[in-house]
């Protein structure tokens, strides 16, 4: 690993505002503005200059929802390859979901993921702990042990599965209140559709002969969890909200004062269930792609703050796990490398969101939810140098072959988006530049 | 250039008519002493059945053999898929042997479409013929139903046809609503609300069929044909209806309903794709009635499948002005 040279970023629009130079030293931002350049003069330290003319400097992105597949499915992704994809996508911190093999449901398992992330050195990898042992939804996992481990776990989730037993969810919420952790819920009542559900339930699923999840499977769990959050005083986070009804349930819960937050994925902000007409498993994701009216509701909720964060649900799969008939293929799509471009294209370039809001939804908000003090901080002297430079004027045509993930299951292949991540800076060191990592 | 029959929607109006018309010629072969024509000599057709089926597989096999094709049956239980191989690898392996067509039955909706797309993308010349994919489509069943009904009723223009039963899980229904209205029939779909597919109201409005939940009212309104669908016994535990008895009372073609059907229209006919659950969705009296076309459907199945194989695989690909050997699938994606 290279040492910490000084880094001078020149001419970037800082936080989307005025152009300024930014000096980074020892993993911290030490100066912003004219004094940054002045500080480097005669300092005697090696200075790496990054010409950021026309670029925007933002706090590095934080992903609340990444699947890294290690341990267990290292053919699909490793902590290192996932970290590389994260760095290329502008992320400085990612939270690794617990549904690995074995499941991250002990302190030791959490520390293992943490250590792999440190060894990779490309992103701040924080393990998410399982809510229940083996994701079985029956007995609580060792929540306290995971929190007390070196990994300091503060987000727990059985993601991939819903904690559908009300009693188990109540106990989980009560238990984690002791250390102000949050339970991230995959809100989808499994009983409402049955085990063969593989898409959104609606006219298209009816025509295609596919079993779908109705929107109420999502909103009913959100409403129940909001009641439990109010009852316990604990924090609940709704992973990947996908429906207008789900948005409305979150809105209602916030109005009532529940400690509830929610996230939306880039793919649910852009893609619709119509794509399933091709039966291409690249579009098979859980929760599923929804109709345009849901997409519109999600976009609106992201703007008005009902939805607090964008999270990728980056879900890499080996090619052969997708090469089955649609109902039999694996759920999930890649997301880390395309997240910013999708959100920029859909929300910023379209005028729906400004830079401040983008920062809040992709950096500050998720860092706050996950309790990551070193990320999502305003760029000013003294703040951790976890940063990303983006080029709002550049177009990106998504090429799966260029992905740093070990998998290729991106639904955006061939799609051209506006907005490109140029440079990612983790603890003052460049981790990725123009899609290539710097080990 | 691959050519496939994945959905009834893959057939334009000329092609639909042409398949039915050629089936008439093929039906004559069935009644010859020597049931063999050389049309597909030297062609190889694989019946790749990942899901159990007796009548459809036999029907395709007979159709192929009578047309002198080399037909080979592969079932799911003995295939590499049962050993964990991906569907793509399984079908590409088979196609690599140089077969001309794969007749494919699969328990998953869309499987035949995916295989056709994989072949198209990689330039594999093998045709894919959908012999039933999950709860999606069964195009040759709809073609044989239309053929059978036309033989008995004459033109379907203005004919009233009710499709009754487990609509949600029926690929027969999904293919028939794409075929029968295009032949001029007025189709009404009858089922308890729990067995109607999601979004069916908008779908019916767009595609031109009616919905009903009272079978007696439909029968009393006068129909020319009742198409009874099999109640899939594995669905009974799914909470779609309380008991088999209650289903029969509400939606079975009982002896009383058979009488009402005939009273309103003495020429009304009964169809069933089989296998039948006698006493559940159809009473024995109805299944064996003179108005029952169940065995005619089976017989027509061979003729229609011969016709389809002819159109997909015969050397010049044309028949009486209609050309089914279109480049690619004219309506790819429009099946939905």
XYZ file of C-alpha atoms in Angstrom, chain B residues 29 40 71 76 87 98 122 151 173 233 270 291 303 306:
14
model
C -52.513 -38.728 -43.643
C -39.032 -34.280 -43.155
C -37.369 -38.023 -33.542
C -35.957 -34.069 -17.698
C -30.540 -24.799 -19.050
C -26.893 -30.693 -35.354
C -25.164 -17.251 -30.815
C -64.090 -28.736 -37.896
C -55.931 -20.387 -21.649
C -54.486 -31.170 -7.996
C -67.306 -29.456 -24.940
C -70.915 -33.208 -27.812
C -52.345 -33.219 -37.491
C -47.444 -32.179 -38.319
